[in-house]
């Protein structure tokens, strides 16, 4: 039996009921259909596709066209899973009209269920305008990869009482706009828990400890497919990369010694040879 799709209404309800949910990334039809078959409730088509799909070394170069190209097949592949599209860098930081225009475009052209964007207090007016335009929004604070350079690189955030308080202020400002949930990335466990306790919307943690209301992981990291680096916050639930390499090498060996394709993967004919057909 297929699972019941989570709706925008469920986010705050889950929080009130203390119900944990999960999110993973997906960037293509087949992966989305696998996630849809699982019990995972939500998919993020993250701009992390810049690294996992496009081979960039950051998310900064990802465009709205890239995002739309990847969100469409995910929506198609996961009809029973809540799909969130990530707003790429440069698509919401010029002005409120630009942000609303680009968010409209993402939803209209992909039919995703919500959008996500990075930023705290300073982006609350932008988030509010998008929500007022009728688009559900998920916030993202803590380590925000699009602006990681100005945060001092890919490092733990909220490591001092002052910065932790700022993150709580960011979360409160976003919660007041009416966001569905907030992703909190790479903060100490105590800070992840404190942020979760401070707001009435679910906190979706990634590298934020086990005290948050939900968790998110990048599919290619958790399945052991992405080979360039492995952050501490990632748990590998499968190690597919060496299995895939083994499969490829076995395929090549069998091609070399002509054991592939065998009769079970070949088509027969009603004649033995084609000599007489010439
Ligand atoms: O782009 C992404 O995959 C993300 C997650 C790391 C939360 O933003």
PDB file of C-alpha atoms in Angstrom, residues 8-229:
ATOM      1  CA  UNK A   8       1.615  21.541   4.422  1.00  0.00           C
ATOM      2  CA  UNK A   9      -0.923  21.385   7.271  1.00  0.00           C
ATOM      3  CA  UNK A  10       0.877  18.437   8.861  1.00  0.00           C
ATOM      4  CA  UNK A  11       4.132  20.237   9.696  1.00  0.00           C
ATOM      5  CA  UNK A  12       2.939  22.206  12.744  1.00  0.00           C
ATOM      6  CA  UNK A  13       0.556  19.384  13.665  1.00  0.00           C
ATOM      7  CA  UNK A  14       3.459  16.915  13.788  1.00  0.00           C
ATOM      8  CA  UNK A  15       5.324  19.335  16.043  1.00  0.00           C
ATOM      9  CA  UNK A  16       2.338  19.666  18.399  1.00  0.00           C
ATOM     10  CA  UNK A  17       1.980  15.883  18.505  1.00  0.00           C
ATOM     11  CA  UNK A  18       5.720  15.323  18.984  1.00  0.00           C
ATOM     12  CA  UNK A  19       5.800  13.263  15.781  1.00  0.00           C
ATOM     13  CA  UNK A  20       9.255  13.011  14.180  1.00  0.00           C
ATOM     14  CA  UNK A  21       9.572  12.987  10.372  1.00  0.00           C
ATOM     15  CA  UNK A  22      12.376  12.552   7.885  1.00  0.00           C
ATOM     16  CA  UNK A  23      13.662  14.199   4.718  1.00  0.00           C
ATOM     17  CA  UNK A  24      16.258  13.111   2.158  1.00  0.00           C
ATOM     18  CA  UNK A  25      17.458  14.730  -1.028  1.00  0.00           C
ATOM     19  CA  UNK A  26      16.673  13.399  -4.499  1.00  0.00           C
ATOM     20  CA  UNK A  27      17.530  14.897  -7.858  1.00  0.00           C
ATOM     21  CA  UNK A  28      16.104  12.469 -10.429  1.00  0.00           C
ATOM     22  CA  UNK A  29      13.076  10.302 -11.252  1.00  0.00           C
ATOM     23  CA  UNK A  30      14.510   6.903 -10.258  1.00  0.00           C
ATOM     24  CA  UNK A  31      15.843   8.042  -6.877  1.00  0.00           C
ATOM     25  CA  UNK A  32      12.596   9.886  -6.189  1.00  0.00           C
ATOM     26  CA  UNK A  33      10.610   6.735  -6.946  1.00  0.00           C
ATOM     27  CA  UNK A  34      12.817   4.733  -4.531  1.00  0.00           C
ATOM     28  CA  UNK A  35      12.249   7.331  -1.791  1.00  0.00           C
ATOM     29  CA  UNK A  36       8.535   7.275  -2.598  1.00  0.00           C
ATOM     30  CA  UNK A  37       8.532   3.511  -2.014  1.00  0.00           C
ATOM     31  CA  UNK A  38      10.146   4.034   1.415  1.00  0.00           C
ATOM     32  CA  UNK A  39       8.490   5.518   4.511  1.00  0.00           C
ATOM     33  CA  UNK A  40      10.519   8.775   4.271  1.00  0.00           C
ATOM     34  CA  UNK A  41       7.948  11.576   4.382  1.00  0.00           C
ATOM     35  CA  UNK A  42       9.626  14.444   2.516  1.00  0.00           C
ATOM     36  CA  UNK A  43      12.124  15.017  -0.305  1.00  0.00           C
ATOM     37  CA  UNK A  44      14.359  18.039  -0.724  1.00  0.00           C
ATOM     38  CA  UNK A  45      15.604  18.706  -4.236  1.00  0.00           C
ATOM     39  CA  UNK A  46      18.565  20.519  -2.732  1.00  0.00           C
ATOM     40  CA  UNK A  47      20.991  22.799  -4.485  1.00  0.00           C
ATOM     41  CA  UNK A  48      23.548  20.250  -3.218  1.00  0.00           C
ATOM     42  CA  UNK A  49      22.882  18.859  -6.700  1.00  0.00           C
ATOM     43  CA  UNK A  50      25.597  21.334  -7.714  1.00  0.00           C
ATOM     44  CA  UNK A  51      28.059  18.921  -6.120  1.00  0.00           C
ATOM     45  CA  UNK A  52      26.371  15.525  -6.457  1.00  0.00           C
ATOM     46  CA  UNK A  53      24.970  15.947  -9.982  1.00  0.00           C
ATOM     47  CA  UNK A  54      27.020  18.678 -11.617  1.00  0.00           C
ATOM     48  CA  UNK A  55      30.461  18.182 -10.038  1.00  0.00           C
ATOM     49  CA  UNK A  56      30.856  21.779  -8.776  1.00  0.00           C
ATOM     50  CA  UNK A  57      32.774  22.363  -5.554  1.00  0.00           C
ATOM     51  CA  UNK A  58      30.005  24.539  -4.070  1.00  0.00           C
ATOM     52  CA  UNK A  59      26.307  25.308  -4.528  1.00  0.00           C
ATOM     53  CA  UNK A  60      26.896  28.911  -5.633  1.00  0.00           C
ATOM     54  CA  UNK A  61      26.889  28.261  -9.392  1.00  0.00           C
ATOM     55  CA  UNK A  62      23.583  26.379  -9.431  1.00  0.00           C
ATOM     56  CA  UNK A  63      20.911  28.164 -11.495  1.00  0.00           C
ATOM     57  CA  UNK A  64      17.113  28.251 -11.398  1.00  0.00           C
ATOM     58  CA  UNK A  65      17.142  26.321 -14.704  1.00  0.00           C
ATOM     59  CA  UNK A  66      19.260  23.565 -13.067  1.00  0.00           C
ATOM     60  CA  UNK A  67      16.815  23.378 -10.170  1.00  0.00           C
ATOM     61  CA  UNK A  68      13.722  23.238 -12.374  1.00  0.00           C
ATOM     62  CA  UNK A  69      15.344  20.569 -14.565  1.00  0.00           C
ATOM     63  CA  UNK A  70      15.874  18.333 -11.501  1.00  0.00           C
ATOM     64  CA  UNK A  71      12.698  19.108  -9.516  1.00  0.00           C
ATOM     65  CA  UNK A  72      10.341  18.136 -12.355  1.00  0.00           C
ATOM     66  CA  UNK A  73      11.355  14.441 -12.550  1.00  0.00           C
ATOM     67  CA  UNK A  74      11.407  14.194  -8.748  1.00  0.00           C
ATOM     68  CA  UNK A  75       7.806  15.436  -8.507  1.00  0.00           C
ATOM     69  CA  UNK A  76       6.899  12.884 -11.176  1.00  0.00           C
ATOM     70  CA  UNK A  77       8.707  10.035  -9.421  1.00  0.00           C
ATOM     71  CA  UNK A  78       7.378  10.680  -5.909  1.00  0.00           C
ATOM     72  CA  UNK A  79       3.623  11.326  -6.026  1.00  0.00           C
ATOM     73  CA  UNK A  80       3.187  10.261  -2.376  1.00  0.00           C
ATOM     74  CA  UNK A  81       6.046  12.292  -0.912  1.00  0.00           C
ATOM     75  CA  UNK A  82       6.083  16.018  -0.027  1.00  0.00           C
ATOM     76  CA  UNK A  83       8.629  17.609  -2.390  1.00  0.00           C
ATOM     77  CA  UNK A  84      10.551  20.785  -1.526  1.00  0.00           C
ATOM     78  CA  UNK A  85      12.489  22.749  -4.157  1.00  0.00           C
ATOM     79  CA  UNK A  86      15.597  24.650  -3.073  1.00  0.00           C
ATOM     80  CA  UNK A  87      15.931  28.263  -4.257  1.00  0.00           C
ATOM     81  CA  UNK A  88      19.438  28.637  -5.730  1.00  0.00           C
ATOM     82  CA  UNK A  89      21.880  31.401  -4.800  1.00  0.00           C
ATOM     83  CA  UNK A  90      21.049  34.664  -6.555  1.00  0.00           C
ATOM     84  CA  UNK A  91      17.367  33.863  -7.069  1.00  0.00           C
ATOM     85  CA  UNK A  92      16.043  35.660  -3.954  1.00  0.00           C
ATOM     86  CA  UNK A  93      18.704  38.059  -2.655  1.00  0.00           C
ATOM     87  CA  UNK A  94      18.178  41.062  -4.963  1.00  0.00           C
ATOM     88  CA  UNK A  95      14.725  42.233  -3.913  1.00  0.00           C
ATOM     89  CA  UNK A  96      11.386  41.013  -2.601  1.00  0.00           C
ATOM     90  CA  UNK A  97       9.755  41.197  -6.085  1.00  0.00           C
ATOM     91  CA  UNK A  98      12.629  39.131  -7.523  1.00  0.00           C
ATOM     92  CA  UNK A  99      12.257  36.515  -4.764  1.00  0.00           C
ATOM     93  CA  UNK A 100       8.464  36.243  -5.225  1.00  0.00           C
ATOM     94  CA  UNK A 101       8.859  36.066  -9.017  1.00  0.00           C
ATOM     95  CA  UNK A 102      11.471  33.297  -8.849  1.00  0.00           C
ATOM     96  CA  UNK A 103       9.564  31.326  -6.187  1.00  0.00           C
ATOM     97  CA  UNK A 104       6.416  31.538  -8.347  1.00  0.00           C
ATOM     98  CA  UNK A 105       8.424  30.288 -11.293  1.00  0.00           C
ATOM     99  CA  UNK A 106       9.828  27.323  -9.379  1.00  0.00           C
ATOM    100  CA  UNK A 107       6.387  26.216  -8.179  1.00  0.00           C
ATOM    101  CA  UNK A 108       4.611  26.902 -11.471  1.00  0.00           C
ATOM    102  CA  UNK A 109       7.187  25.099 -13.613  1.00  0.00           C
ATOM    103  CA  UNK A 110       7.717  22.079 -11.341  1.00  0.00           C
ATOM    104  CA  UNK A 111       4.584  21.662  -9.226  1.00  0.00           C
ATOM    105  CA  UNK A 112       6.705  21.144  -6.098  1.00  0.00           C
ATOM    106  CA  UNK A 113       4.908  21.381  -2.743  1.00  0.00           C
ATOM    107  CA  UNK A 114       7.092  24.047  -1.107  1.00  0.00           C
ATOM    108  CA  UNK A 115      10.317  25.962  -1.586  1.00  0.00           C
ATOM    109  CA  UNK A 116      13.312  26.367   0.729  1.00  0.00           C
ATOM    110  CA  UNK A 117      15.666  29.296   1.060  1.00  0.00           C
ATOM    111  CA  UNK A 118      18.647  30.141   3.236  1.00  0.00           C
ATOM    112  CA  UNK A 119      18.773  33.061   5.686  1.00  0.00           C
ATOM    113  CA  UNK A 120      17.617  34.214   9.124  1.00  0.00           C
ATOM    114  CA  UNK A 121      16.205  37.494  10.478  1.00  0.00           C
ATOM    115  CA  UNK A 122      17.465  39.479   7.482  1.00  0.00           C
ATOM    116  CA  UNK A 123      15.496  37.283   5.067  1.00  0.00           C
ATOM    117  CA  UNK A 124      12.279  37.174   7.116  1.00  0.00           C
ATOM    118  CA  UNK A 125      10.605  39.924   5.002  1.00  0.00           C
ATOM    119  CA  UNK A 126      11.451  37.997   1.815  1.00  0.00           C
ATOM    120  CA  UNK A 127      10.069  34.766   3.270  1.00  0.00           C
ATOM    121  CA  UNK A 128       6.928  36.564   4.447  1.00  0.00           C
ATOM    122  CA  UNK A 129       6.279  38.008   0.982  1.00  0.00           C
ATOM    123  CA  UNK A 130       6.639  34.590  -0.670  1.00  0.00           C
ATOM    124  CA  UNK A 131       4.252  33.035   1.858  1.00  0.00           C
ATOM    125  CA  UNK A 132       1.774  35.882   1.292  1.00  0.00           C
ATOM    126  CA  UNK A 133       1.964  35.090  -2.415  1.00  0.00           C
ATOM    127  CA  UNK A 134       0.630  31.632  -1.530  1.00  0.00           C
ATOM    128  CA  UNK A 135       3.793  29.560  -1.591  1.00  0.00           C
ATOM    129  CA  UNK A 136       4.730  27.366   1.403  1.00  0.00           C
ATOM    130  CA  UNK A 137       8.302  28.054   2.534  1.00  0.00           C
ATOM    131  CA  UNK A 138      10.899  26.155   4.577  1.00  0.00           C
ATOM    132  CA  UNK A 139      13.704  28.237   6.100  1.00  0.00           C
ATOM    133  CA  UNK A 140      17.378  27.269   6.477  1.00  0.00           C
ATOM    134  CA  UNK A 141      19.748  28.642   9.130  1.00  0.00           C
ATOM    135  CA  UNK A 142      22.997  27.662  10.854  1.00  0.00           C
ATOM    136  CA  UNK A 143      25.514  26.648   8.231  1.00  0.00           C
ATOM    137  CA  UNK A 144      24.079  28.083   5.031  1.00  0.00           C
ATOM    138  CA  UNK A 145      26.216  26.626   2.219  1.00  0.00           C
ATOM    139  CA  UNK A 146      25.358  29.366  -0.331  1.00  0.00           C
ATOM    140  CA  UNK A 147      27.014  31.976   1.898  1.00  0.00           C
ATOM    141  CA  UNK A 148      29.488  29.688   3.698  1.00  0.00           C
ATOM    142  CA  UNK A 149      32.419  31.900   2.728  1.00  0.00           C
ATOM    143  CA  UNK A 150      31.047  34.805   4.755  1.00  0.00           C
ATOM    144  CA  UNK A 151      30.470  32.398   7.687  1.00  0.00           C
ATOM    145  CA  UNK A 152      34.156  31.450   7.681  1.00  0.00           C
ATOM    146  CA  UNK A 153      33.796  28.292   5.581  1.00  0.00           C
ATOM    147  CA  UNK A 154      32.081  24.972   6.211  1.00  0.00           C
ATOM    148  CA  UNK A 155      32.236  24.948  10.006  1.00  0.00           C
ATOM    149  CA  UNK A 156      29.981  24.419  13.010  1.00  0.00           C
ATOM    150  CA  UNK A 157      27.743  27.440  13.729  1.00  0.00           C
ATOM    151  CA  UNK A 158      26.291  28.589  17.069  1.00  0.00           C
ATOM    152  CA  UNK A 159      29.409  27.576  18.954  1.00  0.00           C
ATOM    153  CA  UNK A 160      29.274  30.575  21.330  1.00  0.00           C
ATOM    154  CA  UNK A 161      26.313  31.622  23.535  1.00  0.00           C
ATOM    155  CA  UNK A 162      25.977  34.843  21.481  1.00  0.00           C
ATOM    156  CA  UNK A 163      25.879  33.064  18.120  1.00  0.00           C
ATOM    157  CA  UNK A 164      23.514  30.424  19.524  1.00  0.00           C
ATOM    158  CA  UNK A 165      21.174  33.215  20.713  1.00  0.00           C
ATOM    159  CA  UNK A 166      21.338  34.765  17.247  1.00  0.00           C
ATOM    160  CA  UNK A 167      20.264  31.444  15.725  1.00  0.00           C
ATOM    161  CA  UNK A 168      17.304  31.302  18.103  1.00  0.00           C
ATOM    162  CA  UNK A 169      16.389  34.869  17.082  1.00  0.00           C
ATOM    163  CA  UNK A 170      16.668  33.809  13.400  1.00  0.00           C
ATOM    164  CA  UNK A 171      14.411  30.809  13.993  1.00  0.00           C
ATOM    165  CA  UNK A 172      11.827  32.919  15.851  1.00  0.00           C
ATOM    166  CA  UNK A 173      11.763  35.528  13.076  1.00  0.00           C
ATOM    167  CA  UNK A 174      11.222  32.818  10.457  1.00  0.00           C
ATOM    168  CA  UNK A 175       8.576  31.039  12.549  1.00  0.00           C
ATOM    169  CA  UNK A 176       6.652  34.329  12.805  1.00  0.00           C
ATOM    170  CA  UNK A 177       6.503  34.607   9.011  1.00  0.00           C
ATOM    171  CA  UNK A 178       4.573  31.314   8.872  1.00  0.00           C
ATOM    172  CA  UNK A 179       7.237  28.964   7.491  1.00  0.00           C
ATOM    173  CA  UNK A 180       6.332  25.269   7.468  1.00  0.00           C
ATOM    174  CA  UNK A 181       9.631  24.263   9.058  1.00  0.00           C
ATOM    175  CA  UNK A 182      13.254  25.361   9.378  1.00  0.00           C
ATOM    176  CA  UNK A 183      16.353  23.400   8.375  1.00  0.00           C
ATOM    177  CA  UNK A 184      19.131  23.919  10.932  1.00  0.00           C
ATOM    178  CA  UNK A 185      22.528  22.805   9.678  1.00  0.00           C
ATOM    179  CA  UNK A 186      25.729  22.026  11.525  1.00  0.00           C
ATOM    180  CA  UNK A 187      25.205  23.305  15.079  1.00  0.00           C
ATOM    181  CA  UNK A 188      26.019  21.669  18.439  1.00  0.00           C
ATOM    182  CA  UNK A 189      23.369  19.231  19.734  1.00  0.00           C
ATOM    183  CA  UNK A 190      22.500  21.552  22.627  1.00  0.00           C
ATOM    184  CA  UNK A 191      21.819  24.391  20.168  1.00  0.00           C
ATOM    185  CA  UNK A 192      19.709  22.224  17.850  1.00  0.00           C
ATOM    186  CA  UNK A 193      17.575  21.216  20.831  1.00  0.00           C
ATOM    187  CA  UNK A 194      17.302  24.797  22.150  1.00  0.00           C
ATOM    188  CA  UNK A 195      16.166  26.098  18.743  1.00  0.00           C
ATOM    189  CA  UNK A 196      13.586  23.300  18.529  1.00  0.00           C
ATOM    190  CA  UNK A 197      12.242  24.218  21.949  1.00  0.00           C
ATOM    191  CA  UNK A 198      12.103  27.928  21.105  1.00  0.00           C
ATOM    192  CA  UNK A 199       9.702  27.736  18.152  1.00  0.00           C
ATOM    193  CA  UNK A 200       6.396  26.050  17.293  1.00  0.00           C
ATOM    194  CA  UNK A 201       7.492  24.924  13.814  1.00  0.00           C
ATOM    195  CA  UNK A 202       9.456  21.721  13.208  1.00  0.00           C
ATOM    196  CA  UNK A 203      13.238  22.036  13.139  1.00  0.00           C
ATOM    197  CA  UNK A 204      14.742  19.747  10.511  1.00  0.00           C
ATOM    198  CA  UNK A 205      18.285  19.066  11.653  1.00  0.00           C
ATOM    199  CA  UNK A 206      21.336  18.131   9.637  1.00  0.00           C
ATOM    200  CA  UNK A 207      24.372  17.898  11.860  1.00  0.00           C
ATOM    201  CA  UNK A 208      22.222  19.441  14.616  1.00  0.00           C
ATOM    202  CA  UNK A 209      22.008  16.480  17.021  1.00  0.00           C
ATOM    203  CA  UNK A 210      19.118  14.236  17.977  1.00  0.00           C
ATOM    204  CA  UNK A 211      17.002  16.832  19.772  1.00  0.00           C
ATOM    205  CA  UNK A 212      15.409  18.327  16.660  1.00  0.00           C
ATOM    206  CA  UNK A 213      11.905  17.560  15.363  1.00  0.00           C
ATOM    207  CA  UNK A 214      13.026  16.029  12.065  1.00  0.00           C
ATOM    208  CA  UNK A 215      16.230  15.030  10.249  1.00  0.00           C
ATOM    209  CA  UNK A 216      17.516  15.518   6.709  1.00  0.00           C
ATOM    210  CA  UNK A 217      20.448  13.877   4.905  1.00  0.00           C
ATOM    211  CA  UNK A 218      21.857  14.120   1.402  1.00  0.00           C
ATOM    212  CA  UNK A 219      20.975  10.867  -0.425  1.00  0.00           C
ATOM    213  CA  UNK A 220      24.376  10.452  -2.093  1.00  0.00           C
ATOM    214  CA  UNK A 221      26.151  10.911   1.263  1.00  0.00           C
ATOM    215  CA  UNK A 222      23.966   8.530   3.274  1.00  0.00           C
ATOM    216  CA  UNK A 223      24.106   5.840   0.583  1.00  0.00           C
ATOM    217  CA  UNK A 224      27.894   6.090   0.258  1.00  0.00           C
ATOM    218  CA  UNK A 225      27.817   7.216  -3.366  1.00  0.00           C
ATOM    219  CA  UNK A 226      29.509  10.631  -3.243  1.00  0.00           C
ATOM    220  CA  UNK A 227      33.251  10.078  -3.082  1.00  0.00           C
ATOM    221  CA  UNK A 228      34.786  13.546  -2.762  1.00  0.00           C
ATOM    222  CA  UNK A 229      34.398  14.001   1.018  1.00  0.00           C
TER     223      UNK A 229
END
